[in-house]
Amino acid sequence: MSYSACVEASGIRGPSLQSAGSTDRTPESSIGRCLQTNTKSGNRRVTGESPAARRHRGDSSRMSAMLQLPLVVTAQVDLVLVLVSLLALWTRLSRLSYPNAVVFDEVYYGQFVSLYMKRVFFIDDSGPPLGHMILALGAYLGGFDGNFVWNRIGAEYPSSVSVWSLRVLPALCGALCVPLVYLLTLELRFSHLSALGAAVLLLLENSLIVQSRFMLLESVLIFLVLLAFFSYLRFHNAPTSSWFRYVWLLLSGVSCAAAIGVKYMGLFSYLLLLGVAFLHTWNLVGDQSLNVCVQCVCRVVCLLVVPVLLYVFWFYLHLSLLNRSGPHDQLMSSAFQASLQGGLSRITQGQPLEVAYGSQVTLRSSASQLIPCWLHSHKANYPVSHDVAAPMSPHAQEVSGYVDFNVSMPAQNLWKVDISNREAESEVWKTILSEVRLVHVNTSAVLKLSGVSLPEWGFRQLEVVAEKLFKAHGSSLGWNVEEHRYGTSQEPKEREAELHSPTHIDVDRKISFWAKFLELQWKMLAVKQEESEHKYSSAPLEWITMETNIAYWLHATTNAQIHLIGNPVSWGVANLSLLAYQLLAAVYMLRRRRGFKDLPDAVWDQFVCLGCVCVGGWVVNFVPFLLMEKTLFLYHYLPALCYLYLLSPALLEHTHTHLSVTHRCALCVCVSAVLLSVFVSYRTFCPLTYGSPELSANQLRGLRWRDTWDILYRRR
């Protein structure tokens, strides 16, 4: 049944309840009735009339009637969809400012939000910048100026910080995931009842509520991934004659790009969607009624070209906004640093561009190091005399600053400067821009960083060696000039003064966006921060049975607290659905191999599509964590869990349609009991989801359903 309402320009008619198969009276039929009743009563005179005149009179009368009649708009509203949407908004957005303190990873993301507010450059090796920009947008709309020290969990926010605005965008994304799952189930060609079941599972999942209510990114990622699949399936299911369907395809590509821009884990869901799209496109090749080239080009543009361009655009926004020097500058090259306001650009302002004989320079290594390295020497000698193997790298030669200590051997301090990145032979050595290699004239060895630290006698600094060019690794050979002074006077005192004063030669040293983009990409992928063990870190296999939890926040004086704990009943339903689908798929495939088709082709295709999206989505969002060597937490499992909540009701519907009447009734009773248990479990853990009401120590002990859960409480 569907509800319809007719809205008129002169007012609103009473709502009419109509069946889905009924035919509404169209505006054209109303116009026709109006034309019939606008004639005068009484005898009518019939006269001859040409066809053209008749058409003209008919068009004029029809236009006149349209202008006179009220405009009628008919709208169909899915009240169930509206209801679950409102409930999702209520569960995610109510009392969003509580607690008024930093909660778990807000201490991590908040630092980046503050840097955005101050437009200070930073690099985050955990993912692309779009997620941080979304969080910063909420902070900006709330008037946050970035002046807050994110140094500990539990720190109280001052009254000048709008906590609601910091958290509202992730909460809104988390709320929209519920109606999206409802709509996505319908696009998978399952019933409204299954769609409602999937929406309820997401609605009452405590862990998703907790993760949505704070300044975190998992809810944003899940929303974008679900939107991408919903948009693509909406495109796929739409009539091929409709060109508006390509708007859905474009939205799918945009959502994929945004998901990858929030977290790199979105890449796996994007690859899954590309696989599904490829299979659908391959099936179109045999359809001679379609222009296959146009179909393929549209898919390539929307699902490949647009995501790549948008991914680059996220970094363009990031680099455009963050134009000031900051704490992460040292990770970047000298040219990158010089393009930022302050920092190195302040030091190098007015420097001569071209390095010449007599220049005084500082040389920085171009190697990818967490800490920048400049070539320098100390007033300390190596343990062994000269012309020997390097102390930490015996395959290379030792390099030392030459001082005449009456060493019997002659000095070998002549080096050739080789500009490795110049575009022409005539190009000269330039400050910051040129990357040079220093080649020892006597041995043809190249100066490089070995990557190994010296012992205590070398002050734990990185070892500099000389190695043959064919042995040396390319990334550790380059050096570039950062600070440059040049003196022309022959008098020592005047020359010294010239070397310590800027020359005020304005030279544009800005590098292109593409150079900055590629360098930033390389740093994000290659430079990794040291991983440290965390109290609440966990292994991926522990997530399936929810053997762990995370304490997000604990009140300073009471037992009020917030934990990332899932709904145990929903979690169990998800695991059973995953196992049941795999068993059913195995049975179906074996029987089809033997020639028995238990399912019609249309139902089999629906079953396979369900597995590709839901089981495939779980696999690509869970299995990669088994291969990662990084600190992992329970919230990393939430995107994979959402796919299982999408699977569970659809699989129940599939099973229900193939049971006898008696078995169907029994299944309905079981499902009702499970749904009631899901709600009771949700209500039971609400105090740990929302942080209120405060529970006693005995009540908190009662919520420790597993011995491995870490629930804190104070004895009074």
XYZ file of C-alpha atoms in Angstrom:
716
model
C 0.000 0.000 0.000
C 1.219 3.511 -0.711
C -0.028 6.846 0.529
C -0.758 9.597 -1.972
C -1.543 13.241 -1.385
C -2.791 15.759 -3.946
C -1.534 19.309 -3.425
C -3.362 22.156 -5.148
C -2.489 25.782 -5.622
C -5.684 26.800 -3.837
C -5.179 24.445 -0.913
C -4.671 20.829 0.019
C -7.239 18.142 -0.577
C -7.894 15.469 1.940
C -5.385 12.576 1.701
C -6.574 9.577 -0.242
C -5.542 6.015 0.486
C -4.974 4.118 -2.752
C -3.703 0.680 -3.606
C -0.411 0.353 -5.409
C -2.117 -0.930 -8.530
C -4.773 1.770 -8.827
C -4.649 4.425 -11.539
C -4.723 8.052 -10.497
C -6.712 10.594 -12.449
C -4.125 12.586 -14.321
C -4.113 16.350 -14.713
C -4.927 15.833 -18.378
C -8.180 14.060 -17.518
C -9.092 16.880 -15.145
C -8.452 19.332 -17.950
C -10.697 17.322 -20.196
C -13.501 17.370 -17.634
C -13.100 21.097 -17.249
C -13.390 21.606 -20.998
C -16.556 19.593 -21.053
C -18.232 21.491 -18.241
C -17.256 24.953 -19.417
C -19.855 24.858 -22.226
C -23.139 26.628 -21.758
C -26.172 24.534 -21.073
C -28.963 24.369 -23.579
C -29.037 23.724 -27.335
C -25.685 23.751 -29.131
C -25.173 24.864 -32.693
C -22.989 22.628 -34.819
C -20.997 24.333 -37.547
C -18.321 23.285 -39.983
C -14.694 23.845 -38.913
C -11.347 23.146 -40.563
C -8.936 20.710 -38.837
C -6.326 23.453 -38.328
C -8.863 25.757 -36.721
C -10.095 22.934 -34.540
C -6.558 22.171 -33.352
C -5.884 25.855 -32.689
C -9.124 26.244 -30.753
C -8.397 23.057 -28.820
C -4.893 24.169 -27.917
C -6.116 27.594 -26.841
C -8.878 26.140 -24.720
C -6.549 23.606 -23.176
C -3.941 26.260 -22.320
C -6.645 28.467 -20.862
C -7.936 25.624 -18.765
C -4.433 24.793 -17.525
C -3.935 28.373 -16.413
C -7.286 28.378 -14.643
C -7.042 25.024 -12.911
C -5.006 24.524 -9.717
C -1.646 22.861 -10.363
C -1.714 19.328 -8.951
C 1.369 17.514 -7.639
C 1.125 13.879 -6.560
C 3.753 12.542 -4.161
C 4.249 9.077 -2.717
C 5.980 8.911 0.654
C 7.346 5.738 2.219
C 6.338 6.309 5.823
C 8.488 3.419 7.038
C 11.539 5.055 5.473
C 10.636 8.353 7.097
C 10.187 6.655 10.473
C 13.542 4.837 10.477
C 15.242 8.027 9.290
C 13.796 10.030 12.177
C 14.755 7.338 14.676
C 18.284 7.259 13.261
C 18.602 11.027 13.639
C 17.324 10.795 17.203
C 19.698 7.993 18.255
C 22.740 9.675 16.682
C 22.129 13.401 17.303
C 20.361 13.596 20.653
C 22.522 15.124 23.411
C 25.430 15.239 20.996
C 27.437 17.674 23.136
C 27.649 15.158 25.974
C 30.215 14.517 27.243
C 31.760 17.968 27.066
C 35.222 16.429 26.964
C 37.678 14.903 24.506
C 36.638 11.323 23.701
C 39.227 8.736 22.597
C 40.480 9.485 19.043
C 39.093 13.010 19.131
C 42.474 13.796 20.659
C 44.052 12.592 17.379
C 41.719 14.117 14.800
C 41.337 17.335 16.768
C 44.984 18.220 16.191
C 44.438 18.201 12.433
C 41.245 20.227 12.772
C 43.164 22.899 14.677
C 45.870 22.951 12.004
C 43.201 23.445 9.319
C 41.759 26.361 11.247
C 45.223 27.925 11.374
C 46.038 26.849 7.780
C 49.221 25.121 8.948
C 50.600 22.320 6.777
C 50.632 18.752 8.121
C 50.945 15.236 6.794
C 48.938 12.274 8.099
C 50.234 8.893 7.004
C 46.974 7.176 8.010
C 44.956 8.443 5.052
C 44.053 11.156 2.531
C 42.882 14.595 3.644
C 39.151 14.625 2.774
C 38.073 13.155 6.104
C 40.028 15.778 8.021
C 38.539 18.508 5.845
C 35.003 17.262 6.580
C 35.689 17.424 10.315
C 37.289 20.843 9.896
C 34.199 22.043 8.016
C 32.003 21.270 11.007
C 34.444 23.065 13.293
C 34.556 26.064 10.970
C 30.750 26.327 10.840
C 30.737 26.308 14.633
C 33.223 29.175 14.836
C 36.164 27.111 16.121
C 39.440 29.028 15.807
C 41.786 26.112 16.455
C 42.964 27.405 19.840
C 42.588 24.260 21.897
C 45.341 21.929 23.089
C 44.503 18.322 22.160
C 46.857 16.687 24.620
C 44.797 14.128 26.557
C 41.567 12.138 26.507
C 39.034 13.515 28.948
C 40.177 17.144 28.742
C 37.184 19.455 29.144
C 36.208 21.636 26.194
C 36.015 25.343 27.042
C 32.773 27.223 26.589
C 34.189 28.901 23.479
C 34.279 25.558 21.613
C 31.028 24.367 20.021
C 31.214 20.643 20.755
C 27.992 20.020 18.804
C 29.450 21.444 15.604
C 32.617 19.359 15.982
C 30.557 16.160 16.077
C 27.516 16.909 13.955
C 28.800 15.866 10.504
C 29.958 12.362 11.547
C 26.694 11.957 13.473
C 24.651 13.019 10.453
C 26.514 10.555 8.222
C 25.941 7.805 10.767
C 22.218 8.584 10.869
C 21.896 8.579 7.073
C 23.434 5.091 6.920
C 20.161 3.662 8.285
C 17.842 4.848 5.456
C 20.601 4.077 2.963
C 20.649 0.422 4.029
C 16.865 0.369 3.678
C 17.062 1.703 0.116
C 20.027 -0.490 -0.781
C 18.099 -3.613 0.216
C 15.283 -2.568 -2.115
C 17.764 -2.085 -4.961
C 18.982 -5.637 -4.351
C 15.376 -6.600 -5.280
C 14.293 -7.708 -1.823
C 11.071 -6.748 -0.049
C 10.307 -3.731 2.106
C 10.156 -6.045 5.103
C 13.756 -7.138 4.534
C 14.727 -3.507 4.043
C 13.131 -2.669 7.385
C 15.008 -5.519 9.053
C 18.364 -4.293 7.749
C 17.571 -0.743 8.854
C 16.609 -1.939 12.357
C 19.862 -3.878 12.749
C 21.875 -0.772 11.923
C 19.591 1.459 13.963
C 20.068 -0.602 17.145
C 23.786 -1.348 16.756
C 25.441 0.224 19.809
C 28.950 0.328 18.347
C 27.794 2.217 15.246
C 25.949 4.726 17.443
C 29.047 5.341 19.565
C 31.327 5.717 16.553
C 28.880 8.150 14.932
C 28.456 10.479 17.896
C 32.021 11.749 18.097
C 34.570 13.489 15.901
C 35.649 10.271 14.155
C 35.644 9.107 10.546
C 34.254 5.554 10.404
C 30.633 6.727 10.076
C 31.602 9.022 7.193
C 33.397 6.172 5.413
C 30.464 3.763 5.866
C 27.971 6.349 4.592
C 29.978 7.041 1.441
C 30.507 3.349 0.661
C 26.814 2.559 1.095
C 25.907 5.569 -1.045
C 28.257 4.369 -3.783
C 26.653 0.914 -3.958
C 23.116 2.256 -3.701
C 23.727 4.757 -6.518
C 25.309 2.147 -8.753
C 22.497 -0.390 -8.239
C 19.939 2.372 -8.808
C 21.659 3.052 -12.109
C 21.841 -0.626 -12.996
C 18.153 -1.284 -12.229
C 16.848 1.804 -14.043
C 15.409 1.434 -17.582
C 18.103 1.674 -20.232
C 16.042 4.277 -22.095
C 16.392 6.758 -19.229
C 19.345 9.106 -19.487
C 18.747 10.331 -15.954
C 20.138 6.997 -14.735
C 23.636 8.259 -15.544
C 23.240 10.826 -12.783
C 23.172 7.876 -10.377
C 26.254 6.413 -12.037
C 28.065 9.727 -11.647
C 27.015 9.936 -8.003
C 28.416 6.452 -7.475
C 31.788 7.513 -8.869
C 31.816 10.664 -6.742
C 30.979 8.625 -3.629
C 33.798 6.180 -4.366
C 36.280 9.027 -4.722
C 35.053 10.551 -1.475
C 35.301 7.207 0.352
C 38.916 6.779 -0.741
C 39.559 10.413 0.161
C 38.362 9.760 3.723
C 40.283 6.535 4.355
C 42.317 4.277 2.118
C 40.181 1.330 3.287
C 37.512 2.748 0.979
C 39.703 1.599 -1.910
C 38.757 -2.056 -1.335
C 35.019 -1.353 -1.545
C 35.694 0.712 -4.671
C 37.504 -2.225 -6.283
C 34.578 -4.486 -5.388
C 32.145 -2.071 -7.016
C 34.345 -1.948 -10.125
C 34.255 -5.747 -10.262
C 30.464 -5.809 -10.083
C 30.243 -3.080 -12.722
C 32.620 -4.995 -14.998
C 30.447 -8.122 -14.822
C 27.325 -6.105 -15.607
C 29.068 -4.380 -18.498
C 30.314 -7.694 -19.867
C 26.732 -8.974 -19.940
C 25.735 -5.946 -22.021
C 28.181 -6.818 -24.778
C 25.830 -9.422 -26.209
C 22.843 -7.055 -26.250
C 22.617 -5.822 -29.840
C 19.837 -3.389 -29.019
C 22.271 -1.154 -27.104
C 25.161 1.026 -28.203
C 27.851 -0.854 -26.308
C 30.548 1.766 -26.930
C 28.460 4.523 -25.365
C 27.623 2.298 -22.392
C 31.280 1.436 -21.812
C 32.497 5.016 -22.202
C 29.940 6.312 -19.710
C 30.975 3.710 -17.165
C 34.682 4.396 -17.665
C 34.199 8.141 -17.279
C 31.960 7.933 -14.214
C 33.666 5.067 -12.375
C 37.313 5.578 -13.356
C 38.055 9.063 -14.661
C 35.859 11.021 -12.247
C 37.172 9.249 -9.098
C 40.788 9.824 -10.133
C 40.187 13.510 -10.837
C 38.319 13.987 -7.582
C 41.025 12.183 -5.622
C 43.554 14.675 -6.980
C 41.127 17.505 -6.253
C 40.973 16.575 -2.548
C 44.732 17.128 -2.366
C 44.458 20.355 -4.332
C 42.066 21.677 -1.689
C 44.315 20.372 1.064
C 47.436 22.065 -0.284
C 45.553 25.265 -1.131
C 44.181 25.581 2.390
C 47.381 24.673 4.228
C 49.865 27.249 2.974
C 51.719 27.970 6.218
C 54.773 26.297 7.654
C 54.166 23.803 10.447
C 55.607 20.974 12.532
C 55.611 18.439 9.677
C 57.627 20.529 7.226
C 60.808 18.611 7.925
C 59.357 15.496 6.308
C 59.132 17.307 2.976
C 61.773 18.419 0.503
C 63.416 21.812 0.629
C 61.483 22.939 -2.444
C 58.194 21.933 -0.823
C 59.081 23.751 2.401
C 60.110 26.888 0.529
C 56.621 27.048 -1.044
C 55.023 27.503 2.402
C 54.715 30.754 4.290
C 57.215 31.060 7.135
C 59.715 28.363 8.078
C 62.324 27.722 5.419
C 60.846 30.296 3.051
C 61.490 32.971 5.673
C 65.114 31.868 6.011
C 65.797 31.582 2.296
C 64.016 34.769 1.254
C 66.310 36.940 -0.840
C 68.905 34.224 -1.406
C 70.758 34.073 -4.729
C 69.341 31.395 -6.980
C 72.546 30.220 -8.680
C 75.324 28.590 -6.685
C 78.775 29.735 -7.794
C 82.411 29.517 -6.740
C 82.673 31.232 -3.365
C 79.105 30.433 -2.279
C 78.489 29.383 1.303
C 75.741 26.745 1.419
C 74.046 24.168 3.631
C 73.510 20.748 2.033
C 70.496 18.648 2.958
C 70.038 15.002 2.032
C 67.163 14.248 -0.332
C 66.713 10.766 1.145
C 63.327 9.890 2.641
C 63.948 10.188 6.352
C 61.636 10.948 9.234
C 64.222 13.483 10.423
C 65.966 15.862 7.991
C 69.736 15.433 7.642
C 72.311 18.105 6.804
C 75.904 17.391 5.843
C 78.242 18.531 8.620
C 81.259 17.453 10.682
C 82.232 17.349 14.360
C 85.437 18.048 16.236
C 85.908 14.345 16.814
C 87.988 11.743 15.009
C 87.096 8.261 13.805
C 88.566 5.441 15.946
C 90.796 4.219 13.020
C 92.897 6.309 10.736
C 91.889 7.383 7.167
C 91.320 5.365 3.964
C 89.431 2.476 5.526
C 85.979 0.946 5.356
C 83.110 2.884 6.909
C 82.619 1.918 10.579
C 78.979 0.816 10.252
C 78.941 -0.038 6.521
C 82.112 -2.014 5.718
C 81.112 -2.413 2.058
C 81.510 1.374 1.622
C 84.317 3.844 2.265
C 84.672 6.082 5.264
C 84.262 9.833 4.673
C 85.847 12.430 6.952
C 86.333 16.167 7.055
C 89.954 16.847 6.111
C 92.241 18.427 8.683
C 96.020 18.269 8.370
C 97.071 16.145 11.355
C 100.412 15.304 9.743
C 98.841 12.256 8.153
C 101.340 10.534 5.891
C 98.908 10.159 2.985
C 98.010 13.092 0.664
C 94.645 14.832 0.935
C 91.837 13.544 -1.285
C 89.274 16.274 -0.830
C 88.296 16.981 -4.412
C 84.655 16.278 -5.339
C 82.727 16.751 -8.557
C 79.219 18.226 -8.476
C 76.795 16.291 -10.708
C 73.340 17.886 -11.139
C 71.048 14.869 -11.439
C 67.709 16.580 -12.168
C 68.654 19.263 -14.688
C 66.764 19.347 -17.952
C 69.671 20.570 -20.103
C 73.468 20.393 -19.932
C 73.654 24.157 -19.771
C 71.507 24.353 -16.618
C 73.405 25.634 -13.582
C 73.354 24.611 -9.919
C 70.309 26.236 -8.292
C 69.411 26.782 -4.665
C 66.670 24.409 -3.375
C 65.595 23.316 -6.867
C 68.683 21.375 -7.995
C 69.456 17.907 -6.699
C 73.144 17.110 -6.911
C 75.401 14.127 -6.392
C 78.888 14.586 -4.986
C 81.304 12.256 -6.770
C 84.793 11.704 -5.317
C 87.320 12.450 -8.045
C 89.969 9.941 -6.929
C 87.709 6.920 -6.373
C 84.521 7.788 -8.354
C 82.540 6.945 -5.202
C 79.350 8.888 -4.470
C 78.598 10.602 -1.161
C 75.472 9.125 0.452
C 73.643 8.337 3.660
C 74.011 4.725 4.715
C 70.801 4.837 6.761
C 72.603 3.493 9.871
C 73.265 5.498 13.020
C 76.768 5.790 14.431
C 77.564 4.587 17.985
C 78.032 6.836 21.005
C 81.347 8.144 19.728
C 79.472 9.389 16.640
C 76.712 11.059 18.725
C 74.105 8.613 17.331
C 73.907 10.610 14.105
C 73.443 9.080 10.668
C 76.511 7.703 8.972
C 77.797 9.357 5.774
C 79.813 7.091 3.449
C 81.114 6.945 -0.103
C 80.016 4.107 -2.329
C 80.451 3.164 -5.962
C 77.637 4.508 -8.105
C 76.530 1.123 -9.423
C 76.136 -0.160 -5.840
C 74.466 2.853 -4.296
C 70.700 3.212 -3.908
C 69.388 6.204 -5.868
C 67.205 7.742 -3.147
C 70.123 8.225 -0.740
C 72.546 9.901 -3.173
C 70.928 13.302 -3.660
C 71.714 16.556 -1.878
C 70.249 20.009 -2.325
C 71.184 23.494 -1.171
C 68.883 25.097 1.398
C 70.645 28.174 2.768
C 72.854 30.115 0.384
C 74.964 33.216 0.881
C 77.422 34.722 -1.549
C 80.046 37.349 -0.915
C 81.921 39.406 -3.534
C 84.291 41.373 -1.343
C 87.953 40.373 -1.105
C 88.284 41.674 2.436
C 87.616 38.900 4.984
C 85.532 41.036 7.367
C 83.401 42.548 4.620
C 82.940 39.142 3.007
C 81.842 37.656 6.331
C 79.270 40.427 6.727
C 77.974 39.798 3.202
C 77.618 36.086 3.887
C 75.450 36.744 6.937
C 73.097 39.216 5.298
C 70.390 38.551 2.689
C 71.057 39.668 -0.853
C 67.420 40.690 -1.571
C 67.259 38.977 -4.926
C 63.635 38.010 -5.512
C 63.469 34.619 -7.221
C 60.317 32.534 -7.685
C 61.061 29.108 -6.199
C 57.472 27.820 -6.129
C 57.063 24.272 -7.343
C 54.045 23.082 -9.293
C 50.993 21.492 -7.713
C 51.759 18.174 -9.418
C 55.254 18.095 -7.910
C 53.826 18.766 -4.454
C 51.031 16.222 -4.976
C 53.415 13.442 -6.019
C 55.823 14.188 -3.186
C 53.034 14.217 -0.623
C 51.674 10.923 -1.974
C 55.088 9.324 -1.712
C 55.615 10.569 1.832
C 52.191 9.321 2.953
C 52.829 5.852 1.553
C 56.530 5.477 2.375
C 57.035 7.351 5.626
C 55.329 5.531 8.469
C 55.236 6.581 12.081
C 56.461 4.065 14.621
C 53.639 1.817 15.806
C 53.238 1.410 19.550
C 51.209 -1.136 21.476
C 47.919 0.207 22.802
C 45.922 -1.042 25.755
C 42.787 -1.470 23.650
C 44.394 -2.712 20.432
C 43.144 -6.055 19.163
C 43.612 -8.684 16.476
C 41.125 -9.002 13.573
C 40.021 -12.498 14.579
C 38.937 -11.121 17.962
C 36.498 -8.758 16.250
C 34.269 -11.516 14.871
C 33.293 -12.734 18.330
C 33.675 -9.277 19.924
C 36.185 -10.448 22.500
C 37.374 -6.900 23.045
C 35.968 -3.465 23.732
C 37.359 0.066 23.936
C 36.821 2.484 26.816
C 36.209 5.786 25.025
C 35.519 8.051 27.991
C 35.272 7.887 31.777
C 33.882 10.628 33.974
C 36.457 12.133 36.300
C 34.491 11.499 39.504
C 31.568 9.173 38.738
C 30.954 5.824 37.042
C 29.533 7.450 33.906
C 31.457 6.072 30.926
C 31.261 5.345 27.211
C 32.532 2.144 25.599
C 32.744 0.870 22.050
C 30.768 -2.341 22.533
C 28.564 -3.814 19.859
C 25.079 -5.238 20.256
C 25.906 -8.872 21.137
C 22.674 -10.275 19.670
C 23.031 -8.384 16.372
C 26.670 -9.403 16.223
C 25.696 -13.058 16.562
C 22.989 -12.720 13.890
C 25.553 -11.247 11.508
C 27.994 -14.123 12.028
C 25.257 -16.750 11.579
C 24.116 -15.071 8.353
C 27.645 -15.128 6.957
C 28.009 -18.822 7.758
C 24.528 -19.678 6.446
C 25.102 -17.934 3.124
C 28.365 -19.791 2.572
C 26.725 -23.144 3.303
C 23.752 -22.394 1.062
C 26.009 -21.205 -1.761
C 28.088 -24.368 -1.517
C 24.983 -26.591 -1.626
C 23.455 -24.683 -4.538
C 26.643 -24.799 -6.604
C 27.185 -28.499 -5.995
C 23.617 -29.334 -6.995
C 23.770 -27.099 -10.061
C 26.980 -28.840 -11.029
C 25.084 -32.120 -10.836
C 22.338 -30.708 -13.048
C 19.762 -29.892 -10.357
C 18.517 -26.303 -10.459
C 16.794 -25.622 -7.177
C 16.337 -21.949 -8.029
C 14.988 -20.248 -11.145
C 17.596 -18.260 -13.015
C 16.216 -14.912 -11.824
C 16.300 -16.005 -8.164
C 19.787 -17.484 -8.600
C 21.031 -14.218 -10.077
C 19.538 -12.339 -7.131
C 21.237 -14.727 -4.690
C 24.595 -14.320 -6.435
C 24.279 -10.523 -6.505
C 23.515 -10.555 -2.781
C 26.685 -12.539 -2.156
C 28.848 -10.317 -4.360
C 27.759 -7.143 -2.579
C 27.335 -8.326 1.017
C 29.724 -11.253 1.458
C 32.188 -9.635 -0.944
C 31.919 -6.374 0.987
C 32.661 -8.183 4.239
C 35.670 -9.948 2.732
C 37.315 -6.850 1.233
C 36.803 -4.883 4.460
C 38.058 -7.615 6.805
C 40.691 -9.788 5.136
C 43.179 -6.925 4.422
C 43.508 -6.326 8.175
C 44.813 -9.876 8.571
C 47.794 -8.861 6.434
C 48.506 -5.492 8.056
C 51.293 -4.938 10.563
C 49.836 -1.983 12.406
C 47.963 -1.219 15.589
C 44.326 -2.218 15.028
C 41.147 -1.533 16.974
C 37.621 -2.876 17.100
C 36.219 0.073 15.132
C 38.142 -1.080 12.060
C 35.589 -3.916 11.789
C 32.510 -1.690 11.570
C 32.446 -1.227 7.747
C 32.599 -5.013 7.282
C 29.879 -5.510 9.912
C 27.465 -3.251 8.010
C 27.594 -5.570 5.005
C 26.534 -8.497 7.210
C 23.602 -6.492 8.566
C 22.608 -5.934 4.949
C 22.912 -9.666 4.292
C 20.927 -11.028 7.262
C 17.310 -9.982 6.442
C 17.748 -10.631 2.725
C 18.982 -14.154 3.424
C 16.034 -14.733 5.747
C 13.631 -13.671 3.004
C 15.347 -16.002 0.545
C 15.013 -18.881 3.020
C 11.417 -17.992 3.886
C 10.239 -18.230 0.282
C 11.517 -21.828 0.007
C 9.917 -23.228 3.165
C 6.582 -24.885 3.764
C 3.759 -23.009 5.483
C 4.475 -24.636 8.845
C 8.165 -23.900 8.656
C 7.424 -20.328 7.610
C 5.361 -19.758 10.731
C 8.126 -21.175 12.919
C 10.682 -18.967 11.192
C 8.525 -15.885 11.741
C 8.290 -16.671 15.451
C 12.062 -17.096 15.699
C 12.712 -13.852 13.838
C 10.316 -11.971 16.111
C 12.108 -13.331 19.168
C 15.500 -12.350 17.739
C 14.346 -8.818 16.952
C 12.991 -8.451 20.484
C 16.326 -9.685 21.820
C 18.156 -7.148 19.629
C 16.097 -4.337 21.122
C 16.544 -5.570 24.699
C 20.303 -5.881 24.158
C 20.423 -2.369 22.728
C 18.573 -0.942 25.723
C 20.766 -2.887 28.138
C 23.981 -1.356 26.813
C 22.594 2.151 26.268
C 24.254 3.484 29.475
C 27.636 2.548 27.981
C 26.617 3.907 24.577
C 25.474 7.354 25.647
C 27.325 7.701 28.959
C 24.110 8.103 30.922
C 22.483 7.247 33.198
C 25.290 6.584 35.629
C 25.371 2.969 36.814
C 26.501 1.497 40.087
C 29.496 -0.802 40.359
C 27.217 -3.857 40.581
C 25.282 -2.792 37.497
C 28.517 -2.296 35.566
C 29.728 -5.740 36.600
C 26.454 -7.131 35.260
C 27.203 -5.644 31.821
C 30.490 -7.491 31.579
C 29.100 -10.304 29.449
C 32.592 -11.469 28.478
C 35.597 -11.845 30.752
C 37.787 -10.127 28.165
C 35.792 -6.879 28.294
C 37.405 -4.059 30.228
C 34.636 -2.122 32.007
C 35.787 0.390 34.610
C 34.036 1.312 37.799
C 34.698 3.039 41.105
C 33.828 1.460 44.442
C 32.053 3.778 46.852
